[in-house]
Amino acid sequence: MELPIVQLPDVQAGKPKVPINLTRVGVTDVKKLVEIKRKDKRPIVLVSTFDIFVDLPSSLKGANLSRNFEAIDEVLEKVINMPVYEIEQLCGDVSKNLLDRHEYARRAEVRMKSEYVIKRQSPATELECQEVVDIFAESTAFRSESNEINVKKLIGAEVVGLTACPCAQEIMRDEAHNELESLGVDEKTIAKFLHEVPMATHNQRGRGIISIEVEDEEDASLEDVIEIIENSMSSSVYELLKRADEAEIVKNAHKRPKFVEDCVRTMAKNVVHKFSYLPDNSVVTIKQINEESIHRHNAFAERIATLGELKSEISQS
């Protein structure tokens, strides 16, 4: 006996009771394996989390997510199975494909975040160790009135490091100077000692964050972003250290004391130097968060600017 075919209503295509546009409708926390190809090296496999959105006009009740999730998944699978060299380009391809799938949408957004493992050597004993860096990418695709699709993409990273407080160190320098002077040490020797031996201060675990937003045809190196953040703080941190390494890190960090503001300004200067080839309208966001050791609060600094604005300010300094 042949069963009758039941035609179910397309509920999502109906009219909403409250006809307003929605900025974002989609899915979050979509887990995927992403394989990043590298020239002459083994590929990197990332366990990544995606957030995927389109806008929804006031004429539609829903974005067909119950039915279209498979279509979104197909888009991800198709793009992920292709050779990928930049995660921001992956997000860009997905956002463009989403607009192809959702013909009613004018805007599609894709966000990706993952943990990226990098190899490092400890500073004194050169022990091999692995460090984990949080990386993220975003893309926004816009559909114009003439049905052309334009894409902006963003690449960024968050790196943990160490900072030493300059203010407390200056207090300790005065303490050491007065103590040496009371012991009868001459001024020349005191000056030489204070120059060679960094004074104690309190430390913070710092988190530096840089993101760079560019047009679809431009690219910014993730490795360069990570390196800039690492070099902006008083010292890098390492998972595996021997005593000689610990001594080297403490000494070097205290020779490079930095406020949270110093870290952001150092990152800005190095971004301008490293990414001078990018267009001036590229948007740079730089943040530094220092988790204080002798206070209950954290210190924070941020700069958001175009690359052109940063170039202009730094050239005048």
CSV table of C-alpha atoms in Angstrom, one decimal:
chain,number,residue,atom,x,y,z
A,1,MET,CA,0.0,0.0,0.0
A,2,GLU,CA,1.4,3.3,-1.0
A,3,LEU,CA,1.4,5.9,1.7
A,4,PRO,CA,0.1,9.4,0.9
A,5,ILE,CA,2.7,12.2,0.7
A,6,VAL,CA,2.2,14.8,3.3
A,7,GLN,CA,3.0,18.3,2.3
A,8,LEU,CA,4.2,20.1,5.4
A,9,PRO,CA,4.0,23.9,5.5
A,10,ASP,CA,7.2,25.9,5.3
A,11,VAL,CA,6.8,27.6,8.7
A,12,GLN,CA,10.1,29.6,8.4
A,13,ALA,CA,8.9,31.3,5.2
A,14,GLY,CA,5.7,32.6,6.9
A,15,LYS,CA,5.1,36.1,8.2
A,16,PRO,CA,6.3,36.9,11.7
A,17,LYS,CA,3.9,38.3,14.2
A,18,VAL,CA,6.3,41.1,14.9
A,19,PRO,CA,7.8,42.1,11.5
A,20,ILE,CA,11.2,43.6,12.4
A,21,ASN,CA,14.6,42.9,10.8
A,22,LEU,CA,17.0,40.7,12.8
A,23,THR,CA,20.7,41.5,12.8
A,24,ARG,CA,22.0,38.0,13.4
A,25,VAL,CA,20.3,34.6,13.1
A,26,GLY,CA,22.4,31.5,13.0
A,27,VAL,CA,24.3,28.8,14.9
A,28,THR,CA,27.1,29.0,17.4
A,29,ASP,CA,29.7,26.6,18.8
A,30,VAL,CA,30.0,24.5,15.6
A,31,LYS,CA,33.0,22.2,16.1
A,32,LYS,CA,35.1,21.4,13.1
A,33,LEU,CA,38.6,20.0,12.3
A,34,VAL,CA,40.5,22.5,10.1
A,35,GLU,CA,43.7,21.4,8.4
A,36,ILE,CA,46.1,24.3,7.6
A,37,LYS,CA,48.5,23.5,4.8
A,38,ARG,CA,52.1,24.7,5.1
A,39,LYS,CA,54.8,24.8,2.4
A,40,ASP,CA,57.4,22.1,2.9
A,41,LYS,CA,56.0,21.3,6.4
A,42,ARG,CA,53.4,19.0,7.8
A,43,PRO,CA,49.9,20.5,7.9
A,44,ILE,CA,48.5,21.8,11.2
A,45,VAL,CA,45.2,20.4,12.4
A,46,LEU,CA,43.1,22.7,14.5
A,47,VAL,CA,40.0,21.8,16.5
A,48,SER,CA,38.0,25.0,15.8
A,49,THR,CA,34.7,26.5,16.9
A,50,PHE,CA,32.6,28.4,14.5
A,51,ASP,CA,29.8,30.9,14.9
A,52,ILE,CA,27.8,31.4,11.7
A,53,PHE,CA,25.1,34.2,11.2
A,54,VAL,CA,23.0,35.8,8.5
A,55,ASP,CA,20.7,38.7,8.8
A,56,LEU,CA,16.9,38.1,8.5
A,57,PRO,CA,14.4,40.5,6.8
A,58,SER,CA,11.2,41.4,8.5
A,59,SER,CA,9.2,39.5,5.9
A,60,LEU,CA,10.5,36.0,7.1
A,61,LYS,CA,9.6,34.2,10.3
A,62,GLY,CA,12.8,32.2,10.4
A,63,ALA,CA,16.1,31.5,8.6
A,64,ASN,CA,15.3,27.9,7.8
A,65,LEU,CA,17.9,26.8,10.3
A,66,SER,CA,16.3,23.5,11.1
A,67,ARG,CA,16.4,22.6,7.4
A,68,ASN,CA,19.4,24.6,6.3
A,69,PHE,CA,21.8,23.5,9.0
A,70,GLU,CA,22.8,20.7,6.7
A,71,ALA,CA,23.5,23.2,4.0
A,72,ILE,CA,25.6,25.3,6.3
A,73,ASP,CA,27.5,22.1,7.3
A,74,GLU,CA,28.0,21.3,3.6
A,75,VAL,CA,29.5,24.7,3.1
A,76,LEU,CA,32.0,24.2,5.9
A,77,GLU,CA,32.9,20.7,4.8
A,78,LYS,CA,33.4,21.8,1.2
A,79,VAL,CA,35.7,24.7,2.2
A,80,ILE,CA,37.5,22.7,4.9
A,81,ASN,CA,38.3,19.9,2.6
A,82,MET,CA,40.1,22.3,0.2
A,83,PRO,CA,43.7,23.4,0.7
A,84,VAL,CA,43.6,26.2,3.4
A,85,TYR,CA,46.6,28.5,4.0
A,86,GLU,CA,44.9,31.2,6.1
A,87,ILE,CA,42.1,30.8,8.6
A,88,GLU,CA,40.7,34.2,7.8
A,89,GLN,CA,40.4,33.2,4.1
A,90,LEU,CA,38.5,30.1,5.2
A,91,CYS,CA,36.0,32.3,7.1
A,92,GLY,CA,35.7,34.5,4.0
A,93,ASP,CA,34.9,31.6,1.8
A,94,VAL,CA,32.2,30.4,4.2
A,95,SER,CA,30.6,33.8,4.5
A,96,LYS,CA,30.4,34.2,0.7
A,97,ASN,CA,28.9,30.7,0.4
A,98,LEU,CA,26.3,31.6,3.1
A,99,LEU,CA,25.0,34.5,1.1
A,100,ASP,CA,24.7,32.2,-1.9
A,101,ARG,CA,22.6,29.8,0.2
A,102,HIS,CA,20.5,32.5,1.8
A,103,GLU,CA,19.4,34.6,-1.1
A,104,TYR,CA,17.3,36.8,1.2
A,105,ALA,CA,20.3,37.8,3.4
A,106,ARG,CA,22.3,41.0,2.8
A,107,ARG,CA,25.0,40.2,5.3
A,108,ALA,CA,26.7,37.0,6.6
A,109,GLU,CA,29.2,36.7,9.4
A,110,VAL,CA,31.6,33.8,10.3
A,111,ARG,CA,33.7,33.7,13.5
A,112,MET,CA,36.3,31.1,14.2
A,113,LYS,CA,38.4,30.5,17.3
A,114,SER,CA,41.0,27.8,18.0
A,115,GLU,CA,44.1,26.9,20.0
A,116,TYR,CA,47.4,27.0,18.1
A,117,VAL,CA,50.4,25.1,19.3
A,118,ILE,CA,53.8,26.7,18.6
A,119,LYS,CA,57.3,25.2,19.4
A,120,ARG,CA,59.6,27.2,21.6
A,121,GLN,CA,63.1,26.8,23.2
A,122,SER,CA,63.7,27.8,26.8
A,123,PRO,CA,66.1,30.8,26.9
A,124,ALA,CA,69.1,29.3,28.7
A,125,THR,CA,69.1,25.5,28.3
A,126,GLU,CA,67.3,25.6,25.0
A,127,LEU,CA,64.8,22.8,26.0
A,128,GLU,CA,62.1,22.1,23.4
A,129,CYS,CA,58.6,22.9,24.6
A,130,GLN,CA,55.2,23.6,23.3
A,131,GLU,CA,53.2,26.8,23.9
A,132,VAL,CA,49.5,27.3,23.3
A,133,VAL,CA,48.2,30.5,21.7
A,134,ASP,CA,44.6,31.4,21.2
A,135,ILE,CA,43.9,32.4,17.6
A,136,PHE,CA,40.7,33.7,16.0
A,137,ALA,CA,39.5,34.8,12.6
A,138,GLU,CA,36.3,36.6,11.4
A,139,SER,CA,34.7,37.4,8.1
A,140,THR,CA,31.8,39.6,7.1
A,141,ALA,CA,30.3,39.3,3.6
A,142,PHE,CA,28.0,42.1,2.3
A,143,ARG,CA,25.6,41.9,-0.6
A,144,SER,CA,25.3,45.2,-2.6
A,145,GLU,CA,22.2,46.5,-4.3
A,146,SER,CA,23.7,45.2,-7.6
A,147,ASN,CA,24.0,41.7,-6.0
A,148,GLU,CA,27.8,41.9,-5.8
A,149,ILE,CA,29.4,40.3,-2.7
A,150,ASN,CA,32.2,42.2,-0.8
A,151,VAL,CA,34.1,40.6,2.0
A,152,LYS,CA,36.1,41.9,5.0
A,153,LYS,CA,38.2,39.5,7.0
A,154,LEU,CA,40.0,39.7,10.3
A,155,ILE,CA,42.9,37.7,11.8
A,156,GLY,CA,44.0,37.8,15.4
A,157,ALA,CA,45.8,36.2,18.3
A,158,GLU,CA,46.0,36.3,22.1
A,159,VAL,CA,49.3,35.5,23.7
A,160,VAL,CA,50.3,35.2,27.4
A,161,GLY,CA,53.5,36.8,28.7
A,162,LEU,CA,55.1,38.4,31.7
A,163,THR,CA,55.4,42.0,32.6
A,164,ALA,CA,57.4,43.7,35.4
A,165,CYS,CA,56.1,46.9,37.0
A,166,PRO,CA,58.4,50.0,36.4
A,167,CYS,CA,56.9,52.0,39.3
A,168,ALA,CA,57.6,49.5,42.1
A,169,GLN,CA,61.0,48.8,40.6
A,170,GLU,CA,61.9,52.5,40.9
A,171,ILE,CA,60.9,52.5,44.5
A,172,MET,CA,63.2,49.4,45.1
A,173,ARG,CA,66.0,51.2,43.2
A,174,ASP,CA,65.8,54.1,45.7
A,175,GLU,CA,65.8,51.6,48.6
A,176,ALA,CA,68.9,49.9,47.2
A,177,HIS,CA,70.7,53.2,46.6
A,178,ASN,CA,70.1,54.4,50.1
A,179,GLU,CA,71.1,51.1,51.7
A,180,LEU,CA,74.4,50.9,49.7
A,181,GLU,CA,75.1,54.6,50.5
A,182,SER,CA,74.6,53.9,54.2
A,183,LEU,CA,77.1,51.0,53.9
A,184,GLY,CA,79.8,53.5,52.6
A,185,VAL,CA,79.7,52.4,48.9
A,186,ASP,CA,80.8,55.3,46.6
A,187,GLU,CA,78.4,56.8,44.1
A,188,LYS,CA,80.2,55.5,41.0
A,189,THR,CA,80.0,51.9,42.3
A,190,ILE,CA,76.4,52.3,43.3
A,191,ALA,CA,75.5,53.6,39.8
A,192,LYS,CA,77.3,50.7,38.2
A,193,PHE,CA,75.7,48.1,40.4
A,194,LEU,CA,72.2,49.5,39.8
A,195,HIS,CA,72.9,49.5,36.1
A,196,GLU,CA,74.0,45.9,36.0
A,197,VAL,CA,71.6,44.3,38.5
A,198,PRO,CA,67.9,44.8,37.9
A,199,MET,CA,65.9,45.6,41.0
A,200,ALA,CA,63.0,43.6,42.4
A,201,THR,CA,59.4,44.6,41.5
A,202,HIS,CA,56.0,42.9,41.3
A,203,ASN,CA,55.0,41.0,38.2
A,204,GLN,CA,51.9,40.5,36.2
A,205,ARG,CA,50.8,37.7,33.8
A,206,GLY,CA,50.0,39.7,30.7
A,207,ARG,CA,47.7,38.9,27.9
A,208,GLY,CA,48.3,40.7,24.6
A,209,ILE,CA,45.7,40.7,21.8
A,210,ILE,CA,46.0,42.0,18.3
A,211,SER,CA,43.5,41.8,15.5
A,212,ILE,CA,43.8,43.2,11.9
A,213,GLU,CA,40.8,43.6,9.6
A,214,VAL,CA,41.6,43.8,5.9
A,215,GLU,CA,39.8,43.6,2.6
A,216,ASP,CA,39.3,40.2,1.0
A,217,GLU,CA,42.4,40.4,-1.3
A,218,GLU,CA,44.8,41.3,1.5
A,219,ASP,CA,46.5,39.0,4.0
A,220,ALA,CA,48.3,39.5,7.3
A,221,SER,CA,50.6,36.8,8.7
A,222,LEU,CA,49.3,35.1,11.9
A,223,GLU,CA,52.9,34.2,12.8
A,224,ASP,CA,53.9,37.8,12.6
A,225,VAL,CA,51.0,38.9,14.8
A,226,ILE,CA,52.0,36.3,17.4
A,227,GLU,CA,55.7,37.4,17.4
A,228,ILE,CA,54.7,41.1,17.8
A,229,ILE,CA,52.6,40.3,20.9
A,230,GLU,CA,55.3,38.1,22.4
A,231,ASN,CA,58.0,40.8,22.0
A,232,SER,CA,55.8,43.6,23.4
A,233,MET,CA,55.9,42.4,27.1
A,234,SER,CA,58.8,42.2,29.5
A,235,SER,CA,59.3,38.5,28.8
A,236,SER,CA,57.8,35.4,27.2
A,237,VAL,CA,56.6,32.6,29.4
A,238,TYR,CA,57.4,28.9,28.9
A,239,GLU,CA,55.8,25.6,29.9
A,240,LEU,CA,59.1,23.9,30.7
A,241,LEU,CA,62.0,25.6,32.5
A,242,LYS,CA,65.1,24.6,34.4
A,243,ARG,CA,66.7,26.8,37.1
A,244,ALA,CA,69.0,28.5,34.6
A,245,ASP,CA,66.0,29.3,32.4
A,246,GLU,CA,64.1,30.7,35.4
A,247,ALA,CA,67.0,33.0,36.3
A,248,GLU,CA,67.3,34.2,32.7
A,249,ILE,CA,63.6,35.0,32.4
A,250,VAL,CA,63.5,36.9,35.7
A,251,LYS,CA,66.6,38.9,34.9
A,252,ASN,CA,65.5,39.8,31.4
A,253,ALA,CA,62.0,40.7,32.5
A,254,HIS,CA,63.3,43.0,35.2
A,255,LYS,CA,65.6,44.7,32.7
A,256,ARG,CA,62.5,45.4,30.5
A,257,PRO,CA,59.9,46.7,32.9
A,258,LYS,CA,56.7,47.8,31.2
A,259,PHE,CA,53.4,49.3,32.1
A,260,VAL,CA,50.3,48.0,30.4
A,261,GLU,CA,50.3,51.1,28.2
A,262,ASP,CA,53.9,50.5,27.2
A,263,CYS,CA,52.8,47.0,25.8
A,264,VAL,CA,50.1,48.5,23.6
A,265,ARG,CA,52.3,51.2,22.3
A,266,THR,CA,55.1,48.7,21.5
A,267,MET,CA,52.7,46.5,19.7
A,268,ALA,CA,51.4,49.5,17.7
A,269,LYS,CA,54.9,50.5,16.6
A,270,ASN,CA,55.8,47.0,15.5
A,271,VAL,CA,52.4,46.5,13.7
A,272,VAL,CA,53.2,49.6,11.7
A,273,HIS,CA,56.7,48.3,10.9
A,274,LYS,CA,55.7,44.7,10.1
A,275,PHE,CA,52.5,45.4,8.1
A,276,SER,CA,53.5,48.6,6.3
A,277,TYR,CA,52.4,46.9,3.0
A,278,LEU,CA,48.7,46.8,4.1
A,279,PRO,CA,46.3,49.6,3.0
A,280,ASP,CA,46.0,52.5,5.4
A,281,ASN,CA,42.3,51.7,5.9
A,282,SER,CA,43.1,48.4,7.6
A,283,VAL,CA,41.6,48.4,11.1
A,284,VAL,CA,44.0,47.4,13.9
A,285,THR,CA,42.8,46.6,17.4
A,286,ILE,CA,45.4,46.2,20.1
A,287,LYS,CA,44.7,45.2,23.8
A,288,GLN,CA,46.8,44.4,26.8
A,289,ILE,CA,45.4,43.0,30.0
A,290,ASN,CA,47.8,42.6,33.0
A,291,GLU,CA,46.6,40.4,35.9
A,292,GLU,CA,48.0,42.2,38.9
A,293,SER,CA,49.9,40.3,41.6
A,294,ILE,CA,49.6,42.8,44.5
A,295,HIS,CA,46.2,44.3,43.6
A,296,ARG,CA,42.8,42.7,43.3
A,297,HIS,CA,42.2,44.5,40.0
A,298,ASN,CA,43.7,44.1,36.5
A,299,ALA,CA,45.3,46.8,34.4
A,300,PHE,CA,43.9,47.3,30.9
A,301,ALA,CA,44.9,49.4,27.8
A,302,GLU,CA,43.6,49.4,24.3
A,303,ARG,CA,44.0,51.2,20.9
A,304,ILE,CA,41.6,50.9,17.9
A,305,ALA,CA,42.8,52.7,14.8
A,306,THR,CA,43.4,52.4,11.1
A,307,LEU,CA,46.9,51.5,10.1
A,308,GLY,CA,47.1,55.0,8.4
A,309,GLU,CA,46.3,56.7,11.7
A,310,LEU,CA,49.0,54.7,13.6
A,311,LYS,CA,51.6,55.4,10.8
A,312,SER,CA,50.8,59.2,11.1
A,313,GLU,CA,51.1,59.3,14.9
A,314,ILE,CA,54.3,57.2,15.1
A,315,SER,CA,56.0,59.2,12.3
A,316,GLN,CA,55.5,62.4,14.4
A,317,SER,CA,57.0,60.9,17.5
